[in-house]
Coordinates of C-alpha atoms in Angstrom, one line a residue:
X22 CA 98.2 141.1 95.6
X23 CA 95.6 138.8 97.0
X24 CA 93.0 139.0 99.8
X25 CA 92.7 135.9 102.0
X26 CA 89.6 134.4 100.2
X27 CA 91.1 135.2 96.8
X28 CA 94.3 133.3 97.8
X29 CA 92.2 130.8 99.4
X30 CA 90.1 130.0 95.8
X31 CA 93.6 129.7 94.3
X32 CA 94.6 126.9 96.1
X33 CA 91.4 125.2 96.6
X34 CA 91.6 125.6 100.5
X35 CA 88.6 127.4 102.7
X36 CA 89.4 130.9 103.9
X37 CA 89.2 129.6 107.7
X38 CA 92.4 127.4 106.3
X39 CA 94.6 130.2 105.8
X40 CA 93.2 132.0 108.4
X41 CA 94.8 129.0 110.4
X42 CA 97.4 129.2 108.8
X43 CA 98.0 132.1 109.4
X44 CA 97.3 131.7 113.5
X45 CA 100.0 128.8 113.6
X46 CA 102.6 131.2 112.4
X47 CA 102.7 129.4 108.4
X48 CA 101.8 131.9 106.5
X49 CA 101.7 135.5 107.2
X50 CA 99.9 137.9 104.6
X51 CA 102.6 140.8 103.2
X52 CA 100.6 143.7 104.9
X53 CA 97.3 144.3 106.6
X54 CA 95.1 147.9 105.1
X55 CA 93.5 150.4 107.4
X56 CA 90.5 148.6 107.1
X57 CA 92.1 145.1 108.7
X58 CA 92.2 143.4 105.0
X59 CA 94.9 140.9 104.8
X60 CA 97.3 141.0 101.3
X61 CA 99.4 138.0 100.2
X62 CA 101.9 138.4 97.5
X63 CA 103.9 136.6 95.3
X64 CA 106.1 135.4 98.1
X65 CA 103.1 133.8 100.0
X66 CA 102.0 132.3 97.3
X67 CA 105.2 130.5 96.6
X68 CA 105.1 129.4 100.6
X69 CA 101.5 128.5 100.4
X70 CA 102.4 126.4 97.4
X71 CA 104.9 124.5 99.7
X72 CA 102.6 124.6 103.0
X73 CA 100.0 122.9 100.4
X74 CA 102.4 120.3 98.6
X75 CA 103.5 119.2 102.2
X76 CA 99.9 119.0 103.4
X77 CA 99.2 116.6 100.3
X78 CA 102.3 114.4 102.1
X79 CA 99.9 114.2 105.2
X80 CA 102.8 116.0 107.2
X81 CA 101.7 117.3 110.4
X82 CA 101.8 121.8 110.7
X83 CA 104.5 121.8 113.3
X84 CA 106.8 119.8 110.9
X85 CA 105.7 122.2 107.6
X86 CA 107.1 125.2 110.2
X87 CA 110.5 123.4 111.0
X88 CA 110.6 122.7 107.4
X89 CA 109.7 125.9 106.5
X90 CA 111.6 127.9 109.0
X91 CA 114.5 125.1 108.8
X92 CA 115.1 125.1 112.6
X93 CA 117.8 122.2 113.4
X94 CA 116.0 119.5 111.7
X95 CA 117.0 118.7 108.1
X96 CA 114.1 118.2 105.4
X97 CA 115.6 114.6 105.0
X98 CA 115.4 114.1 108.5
X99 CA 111.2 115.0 108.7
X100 CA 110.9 113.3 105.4
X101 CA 112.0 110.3 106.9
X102 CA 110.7 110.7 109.8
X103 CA 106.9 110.9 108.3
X104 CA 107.9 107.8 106.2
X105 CA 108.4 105.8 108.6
X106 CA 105.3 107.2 110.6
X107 CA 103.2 106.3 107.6
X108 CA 105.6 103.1 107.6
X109 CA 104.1 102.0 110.8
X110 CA 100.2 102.8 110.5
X111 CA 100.3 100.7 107.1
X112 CA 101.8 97.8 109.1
X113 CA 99.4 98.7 112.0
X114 CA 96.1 98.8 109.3
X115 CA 97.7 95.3 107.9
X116 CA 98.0 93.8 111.0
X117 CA 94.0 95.4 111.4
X118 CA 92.8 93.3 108.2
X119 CA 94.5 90.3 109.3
X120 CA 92.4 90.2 112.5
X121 CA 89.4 91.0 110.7
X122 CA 90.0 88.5 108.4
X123 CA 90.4 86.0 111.1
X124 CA 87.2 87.0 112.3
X125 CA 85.1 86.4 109.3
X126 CA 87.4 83.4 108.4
X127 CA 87.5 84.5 104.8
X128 CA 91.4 84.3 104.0
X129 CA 90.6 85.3 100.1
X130 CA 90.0 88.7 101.6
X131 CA 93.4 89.8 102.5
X132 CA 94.4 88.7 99.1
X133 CA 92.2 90.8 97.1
X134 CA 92.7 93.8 99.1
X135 CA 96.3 93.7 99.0
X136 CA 98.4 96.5 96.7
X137 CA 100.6 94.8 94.8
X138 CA 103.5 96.0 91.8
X139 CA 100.5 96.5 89.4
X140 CA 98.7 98.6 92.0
X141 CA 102.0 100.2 92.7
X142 CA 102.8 101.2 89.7
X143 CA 99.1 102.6 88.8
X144 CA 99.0 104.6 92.1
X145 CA 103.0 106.1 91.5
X146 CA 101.6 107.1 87.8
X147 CA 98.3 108.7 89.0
X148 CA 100.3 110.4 91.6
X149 CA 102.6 111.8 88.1
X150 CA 105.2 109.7 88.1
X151 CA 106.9 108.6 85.2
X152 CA 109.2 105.3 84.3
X153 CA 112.5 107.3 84.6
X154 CA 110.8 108.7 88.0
X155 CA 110.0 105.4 89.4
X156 CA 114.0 104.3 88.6
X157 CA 115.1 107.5 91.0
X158 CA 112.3 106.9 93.5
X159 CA 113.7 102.9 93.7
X160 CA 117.5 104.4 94.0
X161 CA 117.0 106.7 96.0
X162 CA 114.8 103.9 98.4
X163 CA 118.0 101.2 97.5
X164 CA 120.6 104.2 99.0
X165 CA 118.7 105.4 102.2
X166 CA 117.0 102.2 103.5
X167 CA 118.0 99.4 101.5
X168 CA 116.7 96.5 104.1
X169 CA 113.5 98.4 104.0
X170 CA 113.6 99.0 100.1
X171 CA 113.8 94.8 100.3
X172 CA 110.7 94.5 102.4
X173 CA 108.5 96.8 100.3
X174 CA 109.2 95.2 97.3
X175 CA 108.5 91.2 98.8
X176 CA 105.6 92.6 100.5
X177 CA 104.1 94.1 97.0
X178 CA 104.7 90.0 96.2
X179 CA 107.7 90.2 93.5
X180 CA 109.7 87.8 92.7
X181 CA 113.1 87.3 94.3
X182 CA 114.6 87.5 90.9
X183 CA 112.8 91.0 89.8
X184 CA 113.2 92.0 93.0
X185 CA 117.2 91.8 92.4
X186 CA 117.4 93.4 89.2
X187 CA 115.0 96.6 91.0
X188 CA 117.8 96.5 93.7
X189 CA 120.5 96.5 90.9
X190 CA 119.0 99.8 89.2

């Protein structure tokens, strides 16, 4: 068993984090001693684990609960959901450069600053991805949203014939 700042030095987080936590109704510790101490077992751990791997997404704490608690909404359906969020505020941040760049009338900019496949591919194996990953990852993109799969992969500037065999994985 651990006490909130022992759990908290586990996963890197402050103790006022899972006290949070704990306040939004995410994670609740196994028991509370006489003396008010909060315990958190190995059950806790394993949903502080997910509470933390979710936070690393950038999702939002009401949609870790409904994922966590599973009420109505699928995981797919969040997941998505949150994709398409993020979706929008990198189109919103483009659109942002673009007007900057207008401003300073210094076109190069947008060029350097833009992520494309070899940028792609270094962030996908920082974040621990590996080849066979990045084939499921593309699939799975290909099956759910494939108009959308075709717009990421122009917009990372690849060519229409790599972009086809991608497609064709």
């Amino acid at each position: 068993m651990l006490t909130v700042t022992q759990i908290a030095k586990q996963f890197g987080v402050s103790r006022t984090t899972i006290l949070y936590y704990e306040k939004e109704n995410l994670l609740m510790p196994a028991y509370r001693s006489e003396n008010g101490y909060r315990w958190y077992g190995e059950n806790e751990v394993k949903r502080l684990e997910a509470i933390t791997s979710y936070r690393s997404f950038g999702l939002s704490v009401s949609s870790i609960r409904t994922l966590l608690n599973r009420n109505g909404e699928s995981q797919t359906q969040i997941l998505k959901d949150h994709f398409n969020q993020l979706e929008r505020e990198i189109q919103n941040l483009r659109a942002q450069q673009k007007a900057v760049v207008v401003l300073l009338q210094e076109p190069n900019l947008l060029e350097e600053n833009i992520v494309n496949k070899q940028r792609w591919v270094e962030i996908m194996v920082a974040a621990g991805f590996t080849e066979t990953d990045m084939v499921k990852w593309h699939q799975k993109f290909e099956e759910l949203e494939p108009v959308e799969h075709q717009k990421f992969l122009e917009s990372l500037g690849i060519t229409s014939e790599e972009i086809t065999q991608i497609r064709a994985l």
